[in-house]
Short mmCIF file of C-alpha atoms and ligand atoms in Angstrom, two decimals:
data_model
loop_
_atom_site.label_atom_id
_atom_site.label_comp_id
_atom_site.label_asym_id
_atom_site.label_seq_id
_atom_site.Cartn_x
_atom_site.Cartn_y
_atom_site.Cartn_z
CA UNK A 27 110.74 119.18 90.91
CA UNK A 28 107.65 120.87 89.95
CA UNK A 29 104.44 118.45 89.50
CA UNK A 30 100.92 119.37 88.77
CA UNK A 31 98.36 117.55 91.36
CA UNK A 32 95.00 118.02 92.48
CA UNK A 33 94.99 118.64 95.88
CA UNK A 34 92.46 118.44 98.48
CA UNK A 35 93.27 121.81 101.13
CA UNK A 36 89.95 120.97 103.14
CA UNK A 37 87.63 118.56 103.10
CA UNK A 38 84.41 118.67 101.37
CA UNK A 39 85.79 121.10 99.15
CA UNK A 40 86.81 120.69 95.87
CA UNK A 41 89.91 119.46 94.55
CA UNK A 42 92.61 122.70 93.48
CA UNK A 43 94.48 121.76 90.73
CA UNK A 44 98.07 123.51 91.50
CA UNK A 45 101.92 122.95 90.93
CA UNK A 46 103.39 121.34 93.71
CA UNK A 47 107.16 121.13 94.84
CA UNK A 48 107.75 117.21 94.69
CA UNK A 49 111.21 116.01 96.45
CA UNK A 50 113.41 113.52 95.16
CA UNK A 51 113.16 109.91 96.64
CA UNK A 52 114.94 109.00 99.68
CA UNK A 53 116.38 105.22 100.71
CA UNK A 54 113.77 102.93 99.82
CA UNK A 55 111.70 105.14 97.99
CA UNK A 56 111.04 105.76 93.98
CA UNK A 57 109.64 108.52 92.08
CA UNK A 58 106.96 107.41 89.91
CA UNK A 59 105.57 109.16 87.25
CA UNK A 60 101.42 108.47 87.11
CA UNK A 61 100.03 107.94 83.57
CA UNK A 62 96.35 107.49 84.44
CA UNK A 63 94.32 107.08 87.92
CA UNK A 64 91.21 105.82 88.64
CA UNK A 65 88.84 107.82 91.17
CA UNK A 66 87.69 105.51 93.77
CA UNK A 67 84.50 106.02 96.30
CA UNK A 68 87.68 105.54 99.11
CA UNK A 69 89.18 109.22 97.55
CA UNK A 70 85.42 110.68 97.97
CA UNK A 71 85.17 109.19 101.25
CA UNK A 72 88.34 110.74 102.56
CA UNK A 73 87.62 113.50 100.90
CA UNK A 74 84.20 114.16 102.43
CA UNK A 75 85.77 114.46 106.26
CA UNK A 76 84.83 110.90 107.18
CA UNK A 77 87.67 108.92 106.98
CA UNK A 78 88.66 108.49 110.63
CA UNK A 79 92.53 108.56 108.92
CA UNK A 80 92.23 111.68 106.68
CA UNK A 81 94.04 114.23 106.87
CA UNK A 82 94.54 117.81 104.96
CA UNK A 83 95.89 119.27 102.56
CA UNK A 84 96.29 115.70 101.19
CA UNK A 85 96.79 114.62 97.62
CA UNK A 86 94.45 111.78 97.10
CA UNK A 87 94.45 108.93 94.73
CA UNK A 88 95.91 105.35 94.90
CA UNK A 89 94.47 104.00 91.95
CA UNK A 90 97.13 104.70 89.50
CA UNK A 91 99.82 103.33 86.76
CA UNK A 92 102.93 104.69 85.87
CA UNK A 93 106.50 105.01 85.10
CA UNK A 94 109.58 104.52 87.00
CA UNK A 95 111.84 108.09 86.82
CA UNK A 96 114.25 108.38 89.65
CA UNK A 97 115.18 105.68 92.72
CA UNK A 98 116.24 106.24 95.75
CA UNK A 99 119.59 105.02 97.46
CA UNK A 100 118.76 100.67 97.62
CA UNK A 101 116.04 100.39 95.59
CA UNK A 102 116.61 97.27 93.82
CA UNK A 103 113.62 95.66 92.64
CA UNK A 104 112.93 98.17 90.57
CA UNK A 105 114.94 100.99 87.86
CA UNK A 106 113.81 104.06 86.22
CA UNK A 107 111.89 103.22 83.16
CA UNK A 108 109.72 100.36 84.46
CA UNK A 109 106.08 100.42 84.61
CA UNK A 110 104.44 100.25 87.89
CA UNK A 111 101.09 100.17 89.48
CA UNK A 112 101.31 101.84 93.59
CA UNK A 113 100.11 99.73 96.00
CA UNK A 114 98.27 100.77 99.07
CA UNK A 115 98.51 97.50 100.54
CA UNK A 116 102.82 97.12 100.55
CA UNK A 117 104.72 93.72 100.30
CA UNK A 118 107.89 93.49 102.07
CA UNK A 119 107.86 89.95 102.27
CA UNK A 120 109.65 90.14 105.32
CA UNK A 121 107.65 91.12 108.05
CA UNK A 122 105.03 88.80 110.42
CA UNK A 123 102.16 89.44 107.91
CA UNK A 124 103.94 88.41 104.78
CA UNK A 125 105.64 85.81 105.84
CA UNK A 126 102.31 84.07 107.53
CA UNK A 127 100.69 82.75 104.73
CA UNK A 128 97.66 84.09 105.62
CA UNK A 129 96.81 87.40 104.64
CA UNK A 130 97.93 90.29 102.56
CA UNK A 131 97.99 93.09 104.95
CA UNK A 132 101.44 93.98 105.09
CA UNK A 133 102.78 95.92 108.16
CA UNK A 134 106.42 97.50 107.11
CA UNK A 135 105.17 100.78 105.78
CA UNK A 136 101.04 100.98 107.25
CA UNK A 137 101.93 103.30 110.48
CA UNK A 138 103.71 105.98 108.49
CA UNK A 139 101.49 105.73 105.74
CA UNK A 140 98.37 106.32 107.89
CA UNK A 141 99.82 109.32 109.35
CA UNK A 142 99.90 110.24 105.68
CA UNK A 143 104.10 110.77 105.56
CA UNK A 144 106.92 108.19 103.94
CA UNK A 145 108.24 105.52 106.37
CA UNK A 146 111.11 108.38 107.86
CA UNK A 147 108.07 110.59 108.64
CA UNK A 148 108.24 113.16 106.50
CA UNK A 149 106.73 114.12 103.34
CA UNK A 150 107.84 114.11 99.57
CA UNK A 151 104.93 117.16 98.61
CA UNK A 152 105.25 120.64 99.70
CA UNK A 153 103.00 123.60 98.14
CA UNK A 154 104.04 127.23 98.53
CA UNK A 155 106.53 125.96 101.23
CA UNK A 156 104.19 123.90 103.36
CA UNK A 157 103.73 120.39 103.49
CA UNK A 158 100.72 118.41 101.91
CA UNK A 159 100.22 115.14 102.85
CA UNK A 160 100.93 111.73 101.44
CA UNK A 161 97.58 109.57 100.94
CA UNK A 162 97.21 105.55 100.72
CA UNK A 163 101.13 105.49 100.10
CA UNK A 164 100.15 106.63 96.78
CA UNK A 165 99.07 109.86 96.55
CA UNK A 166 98.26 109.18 92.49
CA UNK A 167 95.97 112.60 91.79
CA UNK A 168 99.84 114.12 91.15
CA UNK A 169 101.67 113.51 87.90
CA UNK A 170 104.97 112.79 90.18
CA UNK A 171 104.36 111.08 93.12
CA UNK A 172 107.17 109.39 95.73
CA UNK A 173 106.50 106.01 96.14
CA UNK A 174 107.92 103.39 99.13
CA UNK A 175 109.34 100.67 96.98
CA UNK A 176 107.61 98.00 98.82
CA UNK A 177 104.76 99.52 97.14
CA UNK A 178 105.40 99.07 93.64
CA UNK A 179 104.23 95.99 91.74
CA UNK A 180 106.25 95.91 88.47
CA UNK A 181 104.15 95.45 85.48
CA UNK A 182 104.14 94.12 81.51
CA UNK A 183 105.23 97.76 79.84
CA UNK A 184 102.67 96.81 77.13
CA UNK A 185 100.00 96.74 79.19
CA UNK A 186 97.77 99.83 78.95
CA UNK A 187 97.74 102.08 81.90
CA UNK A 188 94.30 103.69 81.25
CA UNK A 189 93.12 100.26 81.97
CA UNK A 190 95.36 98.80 84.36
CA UNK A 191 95.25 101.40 86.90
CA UNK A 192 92.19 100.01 87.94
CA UNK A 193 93.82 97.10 89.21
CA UNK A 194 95.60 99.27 91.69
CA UNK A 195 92.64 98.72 93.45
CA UNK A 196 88.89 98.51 92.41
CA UNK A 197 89.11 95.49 90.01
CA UNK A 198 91.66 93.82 92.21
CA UNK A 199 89.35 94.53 95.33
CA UNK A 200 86.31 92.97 93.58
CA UNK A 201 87.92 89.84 91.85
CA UNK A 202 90.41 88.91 94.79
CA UNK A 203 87.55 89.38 97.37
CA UNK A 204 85.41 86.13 95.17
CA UNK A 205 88.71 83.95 95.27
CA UNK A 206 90.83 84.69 98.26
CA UNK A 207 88.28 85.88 100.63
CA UNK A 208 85.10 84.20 100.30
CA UNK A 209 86.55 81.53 97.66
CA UNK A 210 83.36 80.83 95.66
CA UNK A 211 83.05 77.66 93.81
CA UNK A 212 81.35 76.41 90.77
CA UNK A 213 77.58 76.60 91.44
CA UNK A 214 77.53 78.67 94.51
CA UNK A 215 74.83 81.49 94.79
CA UNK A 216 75.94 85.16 95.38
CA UNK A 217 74.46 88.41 96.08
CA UNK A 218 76.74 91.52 95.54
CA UNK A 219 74.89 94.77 97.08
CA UNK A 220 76.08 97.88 95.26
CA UNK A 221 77.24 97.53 91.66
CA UNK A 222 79.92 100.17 91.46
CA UNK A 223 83.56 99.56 90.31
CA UNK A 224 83.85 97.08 93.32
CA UNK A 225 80.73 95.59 92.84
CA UNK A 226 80.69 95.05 89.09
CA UNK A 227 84.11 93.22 89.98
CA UNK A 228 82.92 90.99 92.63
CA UNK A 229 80.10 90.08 90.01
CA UNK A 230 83.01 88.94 86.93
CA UNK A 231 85.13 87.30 89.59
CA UNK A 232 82.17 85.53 90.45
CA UNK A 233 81.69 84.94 87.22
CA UNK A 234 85.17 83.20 86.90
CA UNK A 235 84.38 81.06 89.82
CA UNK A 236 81.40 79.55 87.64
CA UNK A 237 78.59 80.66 90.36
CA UNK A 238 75.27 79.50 90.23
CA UNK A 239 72.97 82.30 90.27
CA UNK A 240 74.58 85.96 91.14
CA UNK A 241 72.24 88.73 92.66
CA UNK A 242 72.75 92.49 91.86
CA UNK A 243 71.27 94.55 94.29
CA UNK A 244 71.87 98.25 93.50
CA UNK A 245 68.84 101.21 94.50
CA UNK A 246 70.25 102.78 91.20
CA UNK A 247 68.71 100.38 88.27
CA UNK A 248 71.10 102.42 85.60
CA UNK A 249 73.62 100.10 87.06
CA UNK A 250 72.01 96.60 86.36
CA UNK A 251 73.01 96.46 82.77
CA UNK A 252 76.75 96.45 82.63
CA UNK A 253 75.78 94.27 85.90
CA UNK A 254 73.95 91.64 83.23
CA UNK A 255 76.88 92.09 80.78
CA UNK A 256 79.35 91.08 83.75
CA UNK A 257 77.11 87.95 84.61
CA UNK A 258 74.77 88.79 87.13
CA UNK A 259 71.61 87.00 86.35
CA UNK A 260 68.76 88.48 89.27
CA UNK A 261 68.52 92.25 89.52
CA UNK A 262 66.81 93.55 92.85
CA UNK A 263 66.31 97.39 93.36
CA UNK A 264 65.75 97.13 97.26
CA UNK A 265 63.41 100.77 96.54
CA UNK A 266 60.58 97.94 94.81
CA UNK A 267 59.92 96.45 97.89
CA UNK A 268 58.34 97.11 101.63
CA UNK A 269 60.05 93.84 103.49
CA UNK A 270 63.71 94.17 104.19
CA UNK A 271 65.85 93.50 101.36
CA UNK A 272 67.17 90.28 103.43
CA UNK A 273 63.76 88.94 103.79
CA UNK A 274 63.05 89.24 99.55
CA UNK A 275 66.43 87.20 98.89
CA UNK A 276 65.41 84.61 101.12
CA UNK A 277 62.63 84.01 99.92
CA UNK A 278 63.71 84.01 96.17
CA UNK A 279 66.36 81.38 97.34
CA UNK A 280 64.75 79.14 100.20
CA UNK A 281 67.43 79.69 102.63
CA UNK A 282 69.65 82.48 101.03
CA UNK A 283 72.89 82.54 99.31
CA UNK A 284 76.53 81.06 99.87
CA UNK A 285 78.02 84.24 99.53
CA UNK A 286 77.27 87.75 100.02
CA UNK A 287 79.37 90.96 99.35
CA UNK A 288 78.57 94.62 100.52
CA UNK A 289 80.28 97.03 98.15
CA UNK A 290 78.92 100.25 99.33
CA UNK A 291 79.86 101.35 102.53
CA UNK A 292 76.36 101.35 104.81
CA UNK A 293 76.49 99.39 107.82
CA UNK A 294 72.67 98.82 107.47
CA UNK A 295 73.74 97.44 104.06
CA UNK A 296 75.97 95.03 105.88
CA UNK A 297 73.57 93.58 108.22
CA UNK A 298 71.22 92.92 105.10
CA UNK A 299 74.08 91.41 103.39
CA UNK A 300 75.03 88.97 106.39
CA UNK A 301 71.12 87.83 107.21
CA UNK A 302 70.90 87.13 103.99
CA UNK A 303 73.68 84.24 104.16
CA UNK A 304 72.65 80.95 104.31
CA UNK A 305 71.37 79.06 107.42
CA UNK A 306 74.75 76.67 108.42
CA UNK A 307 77.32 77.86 106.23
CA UNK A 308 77.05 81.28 104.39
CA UNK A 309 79.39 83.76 104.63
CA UNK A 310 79.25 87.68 104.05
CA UNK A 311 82.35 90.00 102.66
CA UNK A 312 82.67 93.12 104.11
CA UNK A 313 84.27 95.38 101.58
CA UNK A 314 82.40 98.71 101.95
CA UNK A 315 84.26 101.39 103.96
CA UNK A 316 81.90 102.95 106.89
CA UNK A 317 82.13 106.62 108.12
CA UNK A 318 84.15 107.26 111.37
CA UNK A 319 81.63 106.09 114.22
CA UNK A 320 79.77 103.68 112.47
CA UNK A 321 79.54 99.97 113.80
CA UNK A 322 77.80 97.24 112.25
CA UNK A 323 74.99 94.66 114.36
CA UNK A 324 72.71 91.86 114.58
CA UNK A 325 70.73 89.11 116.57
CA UNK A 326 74.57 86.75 117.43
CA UNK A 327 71.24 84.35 116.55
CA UNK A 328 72.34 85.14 112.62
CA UNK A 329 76.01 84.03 113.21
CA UNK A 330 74.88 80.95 115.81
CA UNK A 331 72.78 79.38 112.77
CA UNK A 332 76.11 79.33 110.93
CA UNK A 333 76.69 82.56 109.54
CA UNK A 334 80.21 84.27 109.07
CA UNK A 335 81.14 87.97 108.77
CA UNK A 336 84.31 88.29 106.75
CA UNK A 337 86.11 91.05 105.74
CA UNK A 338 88.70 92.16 102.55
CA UNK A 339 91.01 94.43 102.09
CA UNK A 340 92.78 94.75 98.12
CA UNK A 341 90.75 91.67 98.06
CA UNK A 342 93.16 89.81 99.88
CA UNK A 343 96.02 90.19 97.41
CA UNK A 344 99.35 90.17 97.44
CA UNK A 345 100.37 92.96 95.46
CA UNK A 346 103.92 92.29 94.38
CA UNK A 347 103.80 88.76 93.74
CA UNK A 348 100.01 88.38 92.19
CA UNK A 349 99.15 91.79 90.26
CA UNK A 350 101.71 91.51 87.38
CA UNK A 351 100.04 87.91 87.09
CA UNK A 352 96.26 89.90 87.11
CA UNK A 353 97.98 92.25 84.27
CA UNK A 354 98.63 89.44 81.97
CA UNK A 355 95.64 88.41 82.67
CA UNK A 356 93.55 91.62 81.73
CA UNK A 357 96.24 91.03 78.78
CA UNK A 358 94.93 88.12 78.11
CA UNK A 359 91.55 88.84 78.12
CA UNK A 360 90.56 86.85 81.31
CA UNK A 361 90.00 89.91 83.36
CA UNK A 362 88.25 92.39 81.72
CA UNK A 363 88.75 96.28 82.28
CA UNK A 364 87.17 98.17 79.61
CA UNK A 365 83.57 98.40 79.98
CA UNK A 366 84.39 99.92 83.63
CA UNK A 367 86.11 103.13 82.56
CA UNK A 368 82.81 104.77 81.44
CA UNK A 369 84.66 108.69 81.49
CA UNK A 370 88.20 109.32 81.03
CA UNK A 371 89.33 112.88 81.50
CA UNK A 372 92.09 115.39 81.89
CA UNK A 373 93.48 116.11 85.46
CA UNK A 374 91.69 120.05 85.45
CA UNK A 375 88.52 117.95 85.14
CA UNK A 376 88.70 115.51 88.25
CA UNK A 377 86.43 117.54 90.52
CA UNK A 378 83.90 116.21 87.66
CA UNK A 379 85.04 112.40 88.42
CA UNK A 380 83.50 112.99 91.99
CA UNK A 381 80.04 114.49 90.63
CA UNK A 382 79.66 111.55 88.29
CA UNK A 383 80.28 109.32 90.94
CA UNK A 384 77.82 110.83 93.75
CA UNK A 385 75.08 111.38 90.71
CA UNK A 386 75.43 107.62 89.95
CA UNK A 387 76.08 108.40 86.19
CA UNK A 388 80.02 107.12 86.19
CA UNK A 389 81.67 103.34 87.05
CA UNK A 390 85.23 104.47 86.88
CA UNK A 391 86.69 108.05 85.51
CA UNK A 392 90.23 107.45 84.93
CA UNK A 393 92.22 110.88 84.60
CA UNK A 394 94.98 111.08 82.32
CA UNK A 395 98.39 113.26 82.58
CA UNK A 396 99.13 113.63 79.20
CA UNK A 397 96.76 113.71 76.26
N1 NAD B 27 87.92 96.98 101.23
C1 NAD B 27 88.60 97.46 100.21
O1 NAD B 27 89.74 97.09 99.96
C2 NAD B 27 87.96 98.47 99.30
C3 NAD B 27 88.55 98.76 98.06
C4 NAD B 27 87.92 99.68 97.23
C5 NAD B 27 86.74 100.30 97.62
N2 NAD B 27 86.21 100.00 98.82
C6 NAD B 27 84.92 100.58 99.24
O2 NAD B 27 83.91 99.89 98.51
C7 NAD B 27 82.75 100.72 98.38
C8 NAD B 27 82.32 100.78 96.94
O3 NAD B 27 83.24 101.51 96.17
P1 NAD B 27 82.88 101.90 94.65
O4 NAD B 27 84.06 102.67 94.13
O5 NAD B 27 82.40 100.72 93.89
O6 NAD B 27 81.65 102.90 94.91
P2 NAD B 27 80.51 103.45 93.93
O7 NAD B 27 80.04 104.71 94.51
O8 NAD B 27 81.01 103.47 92.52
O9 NAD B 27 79.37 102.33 94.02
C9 NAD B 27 78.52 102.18 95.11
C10 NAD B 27 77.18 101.65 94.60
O10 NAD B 27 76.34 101.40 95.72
C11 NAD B 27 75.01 101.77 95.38
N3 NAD B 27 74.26 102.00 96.61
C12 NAD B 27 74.35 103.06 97.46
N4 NAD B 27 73.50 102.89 98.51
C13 NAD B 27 72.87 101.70 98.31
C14 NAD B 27 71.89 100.96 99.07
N5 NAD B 27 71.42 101.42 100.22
N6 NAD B 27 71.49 99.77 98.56
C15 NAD B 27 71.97 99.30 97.39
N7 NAD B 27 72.89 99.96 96.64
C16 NAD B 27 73.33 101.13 97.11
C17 NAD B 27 75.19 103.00 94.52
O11 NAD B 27 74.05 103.26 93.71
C18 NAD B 27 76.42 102.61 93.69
O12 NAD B 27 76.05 101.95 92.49
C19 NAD B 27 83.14 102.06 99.01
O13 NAD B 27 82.74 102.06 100.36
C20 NAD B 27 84.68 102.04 98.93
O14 NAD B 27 85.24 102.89 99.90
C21 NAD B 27 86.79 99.11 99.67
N1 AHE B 28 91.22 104.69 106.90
C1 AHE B 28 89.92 104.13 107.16
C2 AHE B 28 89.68 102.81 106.49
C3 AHE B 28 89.86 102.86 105.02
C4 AHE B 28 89.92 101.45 104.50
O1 AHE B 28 89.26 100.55 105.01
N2 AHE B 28 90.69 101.25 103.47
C5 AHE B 28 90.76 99.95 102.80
C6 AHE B 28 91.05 100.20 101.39
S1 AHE B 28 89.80 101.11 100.58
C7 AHE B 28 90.44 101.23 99.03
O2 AHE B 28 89.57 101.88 98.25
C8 AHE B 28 91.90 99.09 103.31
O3 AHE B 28 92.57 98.38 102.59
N3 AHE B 28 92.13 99.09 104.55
C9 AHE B 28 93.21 98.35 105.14
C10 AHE B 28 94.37 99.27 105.40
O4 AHE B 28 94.25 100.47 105.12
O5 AHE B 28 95.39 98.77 105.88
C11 AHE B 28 89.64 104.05 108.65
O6 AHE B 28 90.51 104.44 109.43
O7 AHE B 28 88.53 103.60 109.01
ZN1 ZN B 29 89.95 102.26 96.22
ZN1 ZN B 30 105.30 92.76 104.91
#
């Protein structure tokens, strides 16, 4: 079938919004199709040639929702007309990962999907007879997109995909990174450094979690007042001061805070994040991506005097079993979604998500399909 998509042909260029050939689902696999999408910093990051993983011409995108149209031969869990959000963290259930009870990175589908094809090594999207490649497992920046059914968490139908879709990953990241990853409790202090999507998330999850006082660090200061409105309740713009940011939060908290998140991306970010831990027993979550080469350091002093680097990935969750729980939720009310889609636009318009996001002037653009 024919699909429009935006597709990335090289990177640092600019999305090309074509029709693409899409292929109908093979065993195990579903064709979805996407309502609305987010635009994440990961789709600017592959997109800007850094991503030691990318590869071109991709279609990016793995923050979607959508529909259920077509499944493939033993898909059971789900049938066409369901609503579904992709997953770029699967759930098989099955393999070591899943079935250890202690983390959410599931294995069954991540060495195919990193080589950017569906787990038989091949790909679903072909443009003008040549292949494009798959991205995230998702590939949600095309209006049909072939999805491994592992990576489909089924969702409340009445939920609203222009909101939802952010659960796919940003929101998700954020919130689940507070309670499965760091696992805040009432009181705790917490500094979140960079108040994007994943940021602003990490701040209402901590929010949730009842935290003492919660630290919004962002060298942008347009971004500390949907930070207040979240429940941050310091604002630090690391550009007002001459000591290292570390050093300031320190000394606004005695010995620093429980927690720490890094929502950016900057391994120089990351250091400041950990040093800023508490002495015995603070911990820092790495969520930022870094660019292919970079490493992250310290003094092993930091992490001697009781320090721990952690790390998160879709915030730790499990996305079959927990996101049609963190639907109802948004539902509900208890998670809330709206005040991050600050631009929604058309799919000809997406190369305009990415400006907004490297001028500092969006949160989230989610694209939509169909008006
Ligand atoms: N681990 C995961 O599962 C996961 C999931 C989603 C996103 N990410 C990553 O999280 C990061 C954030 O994503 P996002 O979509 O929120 O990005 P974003 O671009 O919307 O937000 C980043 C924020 O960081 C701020 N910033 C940049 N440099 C800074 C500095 N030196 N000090 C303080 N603030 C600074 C920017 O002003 C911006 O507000 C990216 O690296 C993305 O790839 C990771
Ligand atoms: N491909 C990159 C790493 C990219 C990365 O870290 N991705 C995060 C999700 S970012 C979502 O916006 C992640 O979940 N990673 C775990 C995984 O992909 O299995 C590289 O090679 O460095
Ligand atoms: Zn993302
Ligand atoms: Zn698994």
């Amino acid at each position: 079938m024919k699909s429009r998509a935006a597709v990335a042909f090289k990177p640092g260029q600019p999305l090309e919004i074509v029709e693409i050939d899409v292929a109908p689902p093979q065993t195990g696999e579903v064709l979805v199709k996407i309502l609305n999408t987010g635009v994440c910093h990961t789709d600017a990051f592959t997109l800007s040639g850094q991503d030691p993983e990318g590869l071109f011409p991709v279609v990016l995108g793995h923050e979607g929702a959508g529909i259920v149209m077509e499944v493939g031969e033993g898909v059971s869990s789900v049938k066409p007309g369901d609503h579904v959000i992709p997953l770029y963290t699967a759930e098989c259930g099955k393999c070591e990962f899943c079935t250890s009870g202690k983390t959410n990175l599931c294995i069954a589908v991540r060495a195919t999907q990193g080589k950017g094809v569906m787990p038989d090594g091949t790909s679903r999207f072909s443009y003008k007879g040549q292949p494009l490649y798959h991205y995230m497992g998702c590939s949600t920046f095309s209006e049909y997109t072939v999805v491994a059914e592992v990576s489909l968490a089924k969702v409340n139908p009445k939920s609203n995909p222009e909101h939802v879709c952010l659960l796919g990953c940003g929101v998700t990241t954020g919130i689940g990174a507070v309670h499965n990853t760091a696992k805040v409790q009432e009181g705790d202090s917490v500094a979140v450094f960079g108040l994007g999507g994943i940021g602003l998330a990490v701040i209402q999850g901590a929010r949730q979690a009842k935290a003492g006082r919660i630290f919004a660090i962002d060298t942008n200061p347009d971004k500390f007042e949907l930070a207040k409105a979240f429940g941050a309740t310091d604002f630090i713009n690391p550009k007002d001061y001459e000591a290292p940011i570390q050093q300031v939060i320190i000394e606004m908290t005695g010995w620093g805070v429980d927690h720490s998140f890094e929502c950016i991306g900057n391994v120089e970010v990351m250091r400041a994040a950990l040093e800023c831990a508490h002495r015995g027993w603070g911990q820092s979550v790495v969520i930022g991506v870094a660019g292919a080469g970079k490493e992250i350091s310290t003094r092993p002093f930091q992490l001697v005097t009781g320090r721990t680097w952690k790390g998160t990935a879709f915030g730790g969750v499990k996305g079959r079993t927990q996101l049609p729980g963190m639907v109802e939720d948004a539902m509900a009310g208890k998670i809330e979604l709206a005040p991050f889609v600050t631009h929604t636009m058309p799919l000809e318009d997406i190369n305009t998500a990415f400006d907004l996001m490297h001028e500092g002037k969006s949160i989230r653009s989610v694209i939509h399909y169909t008006p």
